[in-house]
PDB file of C-alpha atoms in Angstrom:
ATOM      1  CA  UNK F  42     -40.388 -26.431  61.221  1.00 93.00           C
ATOM      2  CA  UNK F  43     -39.252 -29.172  58.861  1.00 95.00           C
ATOM      3  CA  UNK F  44     -39.177 -32.621  60.430  1.00 96.00           C
ATOM      4  CA  UNK F  45     -38.930 -36.238  59.317  1.00 95.00           C
ATOM      5  CA  UNK F  46     -42.724 -36.631  59.088  1.00 95.00           C
ATOM      6  CA  UNK F  47     -43.238 -33.449  57.071  1.00 95.00           C
ATOM      7  CA  UNK F  48     -42.628 -35.123  53.684  1.00 92.00           C
ATOM      8  CA  UNK F  49     -40.372 -32.198  52.797  1.00 94.00           C
ATOM      9  CA  UNK F  50     -37.087 -33.374  51.247  1.00 95.00           C
ATOM     10  CA  UNK F  51     -33.886 -31.775  52.482  1.00 96.00           C
ATOM     11  CA  UNK F  52     -32.191 -31.800  49.084  1.00 94.00           C
ATOM     12  CA  UNK F  53     -33.312 -29.904  46.025  1.00 89.00           C
ATOM     13  CA  UNK F  54     -33.190 -26.327  47.215  1.00 88.00           C
ATOM     14  CA  UNK F  55     -30.287 -24.081  48.061  1.00 88.00           C
ATOM     15  CA  UNK F  56     -32.325 -22.229  50.686  1.00 87.00           C
ATOM     16  CA  UNK F  57     -32.438 -24.843  53.445  1.00 93.00           C
ATOM     17  CA  UNK F  58     -31.413 -28.428  54.112  1.00 95.00           C
ATOM     18  CA  UNK F  59     -28.522 -30.135  52.363  1.00 97.00           C
ATOM     19  CA  UNK F  60     -26.678 -28.676  49.395  1.00 96.00           C
ATOM     20  CA  UNK F  61     -24.475 -31.120  47.470  1.00 96.00           C
ATOM     21  CA  UNK F  62     -22.623 -29.780  44.452  1.00 94.00           C
ATOM     22  CA  UNK F  63     -21.029 -33.167  43.725  1.00 94.00           C
ATOM     23  CA  UNK F  64     -17.769 -32.387  45.537  1.00 95.00           C
ATOM     24  CA  UNK F  65     -16.339 -33.499  48.859  1.00 96.00           C
ATOM     25  CA  UNK F  66     -18.008 -30.493  50.538  1.00 97.00           C
ATOM     26  CA  UNK F  67     -21.567 -30.890  51.772  1.00 97.00           C
ATOM     27  CA  UNK F  68     -23.316 -27.724  52.901  1.00 97.00           C
ATOM     28  CA  UNK F  69     -25.856 -27.837  55.708  1.00 98.00           C
ATOM     29  CA  UNK F  70     -28.468 -25.156  56.086  1.00 97.00           C
ATOM     30  CA  UNK F  71     -30.273 -26.034  59.304  1.00 97.00           C
ATOM     31  CA  UNK F  72     -32.060 -22.709  59.653  1.00 95.00           C
ATOM     32  CA  UNK F  73     -32.787 -19.421  58.028  1.00 90.00           C
ATOM     33  CA  UNK F  74     -32.989 -16.161  59.855  1.00 86.00           C
ATOM     34  CA  UNK F  75     -30.383 -13.859  61.236  1.00 87.00           C
ATOM     35  CA  UNK F  76     -29.790 -11.528  64.145  1.00 83.00           C
ATOM     36  CA  UNK F  77     -28.510  -8.822  61.781  1.00 82.00           C
ATOM     37  CA  UNK F  78     -30.179  -6.889  58.987  1.00 75.00           C
ATOM     38  CA  UNK F  79     -27.250  -6.281  56.646  1.00 75.00           C
ATOM     39  CA  UNK F  80     -27.791  -3.878  53.772  1.00 71.00           C
ATOM     40  CA  UNK F  81     -26.366  -6.328  51.219  1.00 73.00           C
ATOM     41  CA  UNK F  82     -28.200  -9.481  52.336  1.00 72.00           C
ATOM     42  CA  UNK F  83     -31.163 -11.117  50.640  1.00 69.00           C
ATOM     43  CA  UNK F  84     -32.710 -12.373  53.909  1.00 62.00           C
ATOM     44  CA  UNK F  85     -34.636  -9.150  54.468  1.00 61.00           C
ATOM     45  CA  UNK F  86     -34.592  -9.566  58.256  1.00 61.00           C
ATOM     46  CA  UNK F  87     -35.714  -6.013  58.862  1.00 57.00           C
ATOM     47  CA  UNK F  88     -38.279  -6.063  56.087  1.00 57.00           C
ATOM     48  CA  UNK F  89     -41.400  -8.066  55.469  1.00 62.00           C
ATOM     49  CA  UNK F  90     -39.938 -11.545  55.557  1.00 59.00           C
ATOM     50  CA  UNK F  91     -42.803 -14.028  55.708  1.00 61.00           C
ATOM     51  CA  UNK F  92     -41.178 -17.124  57.179  1.00 74.00           C
ATOM     52  CA  UNK F  93     -38.037 -18.722  58.538  1.00 86.00           C
ATOM     53  CA  UNK F  94     -37.179 -22.415  58.261  1.00 90.00           C
ATOM     54  CA  UNK F  95     -35.791 -24.602  61.033  1.00 95.00           C
ATOM     55  CA  UNK F  96     -34.923 -28.237  60.386  1.00 97.00           C
ATOM     56  CA  UNK F  97     -35.207 -30.996  62.953  1.00 98.00           C
ATOM     57  CA  UNK F  98     -31.642 -31.946  63.905  1.00 98.00           C
ATOM     58  CA  UNK F  99     -32.164 -35.707  63.827  1.00 98.00           C
ATOM     59  CA  UNK F 100     -33.811 -35.527  60.391  1.00 98.00           C
ATOM     60  CA  UNK F 101     -30.913 -33.463  59.059  1.00 98.00           C
ATOM     61  CA  UNK F 102     -28.301 -35.835  60.520  1.00 98.00           C
ATOM     62  CA  UNK F 103     -30.161 -38.880  59.156  1.00 97.00           C
ATOM     63  CA  UNK F 104     -30.202 -37.448  55.638  1.00 97.00           C
ATOM     64  CA  UNK F 105     -26.554 -36.340  55.813  1.00 98.00           C
ATOM     65  CA  UNK F 106     -25.573 -39.857  56.854  1.00 98.00           C
ATOM     66  CA  UNK F 107     -27.388 -41.300  53.821  1.00 97.00           C
ATOM     67  CA  UNK F 108     -25.603 -38.866  51.498  1.00 97.00           C
ATOM     68  CA  UNK F 109     -22.152 -39.533  52.991  1.00 97.00           C
ATOM     69  CA  UNK F 110     -22.713 -43.281  52.690  1.00 97.00           C
ATOM     70  CA  UNK F 111     -23.804 -42.813  49.064  1.00 96.00           C
ATOM     71  CA  UNK F 112     -20.719 -40.717  48.252  1.00 95.00           C
ATOM     72  CA  UNK F 113     -18.464 -43.348  49.818  1.00 92.00           C
ATOM     73  CA  UNK F 114     -15.679 -40.778  50.275  1.00 93.00           C
ATOM     74  CA  UNK F 115     -14.317 -38.503  52.989  1.00 97.00           C
ATOM     75  CA  UNK F 116     -16.205 -35.228  53.134  1.00 98.00           C
ATOM     76  CA  UNK F 117     -16.255 -31.892  54.868  1.00 97.00           C
ATOM     77  CA  UNK F 118     -19.539 -30.732  56.330  1.00 98.00           C
ATOM     78  CA  UNK F 119     -19.902 -26.969  56.057  1.00 98.00           C
ATOM     79  CA  UNK F 120     -22.669 -25.376  58.109  1.00 98.00           C
ATOM     80  CA  UNK F 121     -23.560 -22.441  55.913  1.00 93.00           C
ATOM     81  CA  UNK F 122     -27.174 -21.399  56.377  1.00 88.00           C
ATOM     82  CA  UNK F 123     -29.101 -18.601  54.779  1.00 85.00           C
ATOM     83  CA  UNK F 124     -28.648 -16.644  57.983  1.00 87.00           C
ATOM     84  CA  UNK F 125     -26.835 -17.099  61.282  1.00 93.00           C
ATOM     85  CA  UNK F 126     -26.208 -20.691  62.437  1.00 96.00           C
ATOM     86  CA  UNK F 127     -25.749 -19.692  66.084  1.00 96.00           C
ATOM     87  CA  UNK F 128     -29.519 -19.087  66.169  1.00 95.00           C
ATOM     88  CA  UNK F 129     -29.983 -22.842  65.620  1.00 97.00           C
ATOM     89  CA  UNK F 130     -30.562 -24.134  69.145  1.00 96.00           C
ATOM     90  CA  UNK F 131     -29.131 -27.672  68.721  1.00 98.00           C
ATOM     91  CA  UNK F 132     -26.008 -26.465  66.869  1.00 98.00           C
ATOM     92  CA  UNK F 133     -23.500 -28.113  69.237  1.00 98.00           C
ATOM     93  CA  UNK F 134     -25.426 -31.396  69.054  1.00 98.00           C
ATOM     94  CA  UNK F 135     -25.595 -31.125  65.257  1.00 98.00           C
ATOM     95  CA  UNK F 136     -21.812 -30.749  65.067  1.00 98.00           C
ATOM     96  CA  UNK F 137     -21.292 -33.663  67.467  1.00 98.00           C
ATOM     97  CA  UNK F 138     -23.666 -35.894  65.496  1.00 98.00           C
ATOM     98  CA  UNK F 139     -22.269 -35.190  62.019  1.00 98.00           C
ATOM     99  CA  UNK F 140     -18.678 -35.611  63.246  1.00 98.00           C
ATOM    100  CA  UNK F 141     -19.620 -39.126  64.345  1.00 98.00           C
ATOM    101  CA  UNK F 142     -20.702 -40.116  60.821  1.00 98.00           C
ATOM    102  CA  UNK F 143     -18.046 -42.354  59.223  1.00 97.00           C
ATOM    103  CA  UNK F 144     -16.477 -40.477  56.316  1.00 97.00           C
ATOM    104  CA  UNK F 145     -16.901 -36.992  57.791  1.00 98.00           C
ATOM    105  CA  UNK F 146     -13.393 -35.600  58.091  1.00 97.00           C
ATOM    106  CA  UNK F 147     -14.034 -31.931  58.937  1.00 97.00           C
ATOM    107  CA  UNK F 148     -16.882 -29.730  60.082  1.00 98.00           C
ATOM    108  CA  UNK F 149     -16.744 -25.994  59.482  1.00 98.00           C
ATOM    109  CA  UNK F 150     -19.179 -23.146  59.977  1.00 97.00           C
ATOM    110  CA  UNK F 151     -19.923 -19.677  58.584  1.00 95.00           C
ATOM    111  CA  UNK F 152     -20.948 -17.173  61.246  1.00 95.00           C
ATOM    112  CA  UNK F 153     -21.082 -13.435  61.812  1.00 92.00           C
ATOM    113  CA  UNK F 154     -19.751 -14.232  65.329  1.00 94.00           C
ATOM    114  CA  UNK F 155     -21.894 -11.600  67.033  1.00 93.00           C
ATOM    115  CA  UNK F 156     -23.565 -14.312  69.139  1.00 95.00           C
ATOM    116  CA  UNK F 157     -20.318 -16.170  69.745  1.00 96.00           C
ATOM    117  CA  UNK F 158     -18.449 -16.127  73.042  1.00 96.00           C
ATOM    118  CA  UNK F 159     -15.588 -18.165  74.509  1.00 96.00           C
ATOM    119  CA  UNK F 160     -17.904 -20.733  76.097  1.00 97.00           C
ATOM    120  CA  UNK F 161     -19.865 -21.346  72.891  1.00 97.00           C
ATOM    121  CA  UNK F 162     -16.657 -21.491  70.830  1.00 97.00           C
ATOM    122  CA  UNK F 163     -15.247 -24.070  73.258  1.00 98.00           C
ATOM    123  CA  UNK F 164     -18.454 -26.124  73.127  1.00 98.00           C
ATOM    124  CA  UNK F 165     -18.365 -26.164  69.329  1.00 98.00           C
ATOM    125  CA  UNK F 166     -14.681 -27.084  69.167  1.00 98.00           C
ATOM    126  CA  UNK F 167     -15.140 -29.820  71.794  1.00 98.00           C
ATOM    127  CA  UNK F 168     -18.059 -31.170  69.734  1.00 98.00           C
ATOM    128  CA  UNK F 169     -15.709 -31.485  66.743  1.00 98.00           C
ATOM    129  CA  UNK F 170     -15.931 -28.202  64.828  1.00 98.00           C
ATOM    130  CA  UNK F 171     -12.647 -27.859  62.967  1.00 97.00           C
ATOM    131  CA  UNK F 172     -12.924 -24.335  61.505  1.00 97.00           C
ATOM    132  CA  UNK F 173     -14.811 -21.095  62.032  1.00 97.00           C
ATOM    133  CA  UNK F 174     -15.305 -18.907  58.952  1.00 95.00           C
ATOM    134  CA  UNK F 175     -16.177 -15.508  60.365  1.00 93.00           C
ATOM    135  CA  UNK F 176     -17.658 -12.855  58.132  1.00 86.00           C
ATOM    136  CA  UNK F 177     -16.484  -9.469  59.277  1.00 82.00           C
ATOM    137  CA  UNK F 178     -18.291  -6.666  57.505  1.00 71.00           C
ATOM    138  CA  UNK F 179     -16.187  -3.770  58.688  1.00 68.00           C
ATOM    139  CA  UNK F 180     -14.322  -2.442  61.664  1.00 69.00           C
ATOM    140  CA  UNK F 181     -15.526   1.126  61.190  1.00 73.00           C
ATOM    141  CA  UNK F 182     -18.979   0.955  59.587  1.00 76.00           C
ATOM    142  CA  UNK F 183     -20.124  -2.422  60.948  1.00 75.00           C
ATOM    143  CA  UNK F 184     -23.280  -1.131  62.671  1.00 74.00           C
ATOM    144  CA  UNK F 185     -24.321   0.820  59.586  1.00 75.00           C
ATOM    145  CA  UNK F 186     -23.807  -2.217  57.360  1.00 74.00           C
ATOM    146  CA  UNK F 187     -25.450  -4.629  59.823  1.00 77.00           C
ATOM    147  CA  UNK F 188     -28.516  -2.436  60.292  1.00 73.00           C
ATOM    148  CA  UNK F 189     -28.132  -2.705  64.079  1.00 78.00           C
ATOM    149  CA  UNK F 190     -25.569  -2.347  66.836  1.00 80.00           C
ATOM    150  CA  UNK F 191     -22.628  -4.545  65.770  1.00 83.00           C
ATOM    151  CA  UNK F 192     -20.291  -5.531  68.641  1.00 87.00           C
ATOM    152  CA  UNK F 193     -16.960  -5.079  66.841  1.00 86.00           C
ATOM    153  CA  UNK F 194     -14.786  -5.370  69.959  1.00 90.00           C
ATOM    154  CA  UNK F 195     -16.564  -8.537  71.121  1.00 92.00           C
ATOM    155  CA  UNK F 196     -16.157 -10.121  67.681  1.00 92.00           C
ATOM    156  CA  UNK F 197     -12.464  -9.200  67.594  1.00 92.00           C
ATOM    157  CA  UNK F 198     -11.925 -10.759  71.040  1.00 95.00           C
ATOM    158  CA  UNK F 199     -13.673 -13.996  70.115  1.00 96.00           C
ATOM    159  CA  UNK F 200     -11.655 -14.207  66.869  1.00 95.00           C
ATOM    160  CA  UNK F 201      -8.425 -13.839  68.888  1.00 96.00           C
ATOM    161  CA  UNK F 202      -9.617 -16.490  71.330  1.00 97.00           C
ATOM    162  CA  UNK F 203     -10.533 -18.997  68.631  1.00 97.00           C
ATOM    163  CA  UNK F 204      -7.264 -18.358  66.791  1.00 97.00           C
ATOM    164  CA  UNK F 205      -5.343 -19.226  69.971  1.00 97.00           C
ATOM    165  CA  UNK F 206      -7.115 -22.604  70.233  1.00 95.00           C
ATOM    166  CA  UNK F 207      -8.293 -23.589  66.789  1.00 92.00           C
ATOM    167  CA  UNK F 208      -8.730 -22.689  63.144  1.00 95.00           C
ATOM    168  CA  UNK F 209     -10.394 -19.452  62.092  1.00 96.00           C
ATOM    169  CA  UNK F 210     -10.717 -17.771  58.717  1.00 95.00           C
ATOM    170  CA  UNK F 211     -11.799 -14.166  58.550  1.00 92.00           C
ATOM    171  CA  UNK F 212     -13.897 -13.413  55.490  1.00 83.00           C
ATOM    172  CA  UNK F 213     -13.992  -9.649  55.018  1.00 77.00           C
ATOM    173  CA  UNK F 214     -16.797  -8.094  53.047  1.00 73.00           C
ATOM    174  CA  UNK F 215     -16.001  -5.454  50.462  1.00 70.00           C
ATOM    175  CA  UNK F 216     -18.807  -3.073  49.564  1.00 69.00           C
TER     176      UNK F 216
END
């Protein structure tokens, strides 16, 4: 658990925290860990992974605010963890807080959508999320690729729902 008193900076690694590649896109990685065990992924969820990281929401928001003020430009915040962001308990609050930072124009998220439902999608959109980027491994071999039971029909339904109310990009995976 990385918090404001931990003396652990949130910039300087691409694994967790804040990733700034000197563009108008700031990546947030509030957690590591995933509910899937995909055959192509480096997280090693089904293997001998030693540790996951979770960042205190207020610490993350505080540091994002400093960076946005330093950039002095409009930015997009992209929640793109090394894992599944819907496992981050204060995700809705994180979205709400970063949207309120002056200079933040958009907030988007990468998700496998297996933990997403209509209620959670609505909560995220109401908090200010402007786009869902949903990685969809396969429609036929999804469970084999994910290393567990992959709810293809549920994911398809939530994609349709989000598309009827907001902005969704489907990112297919080619293996």
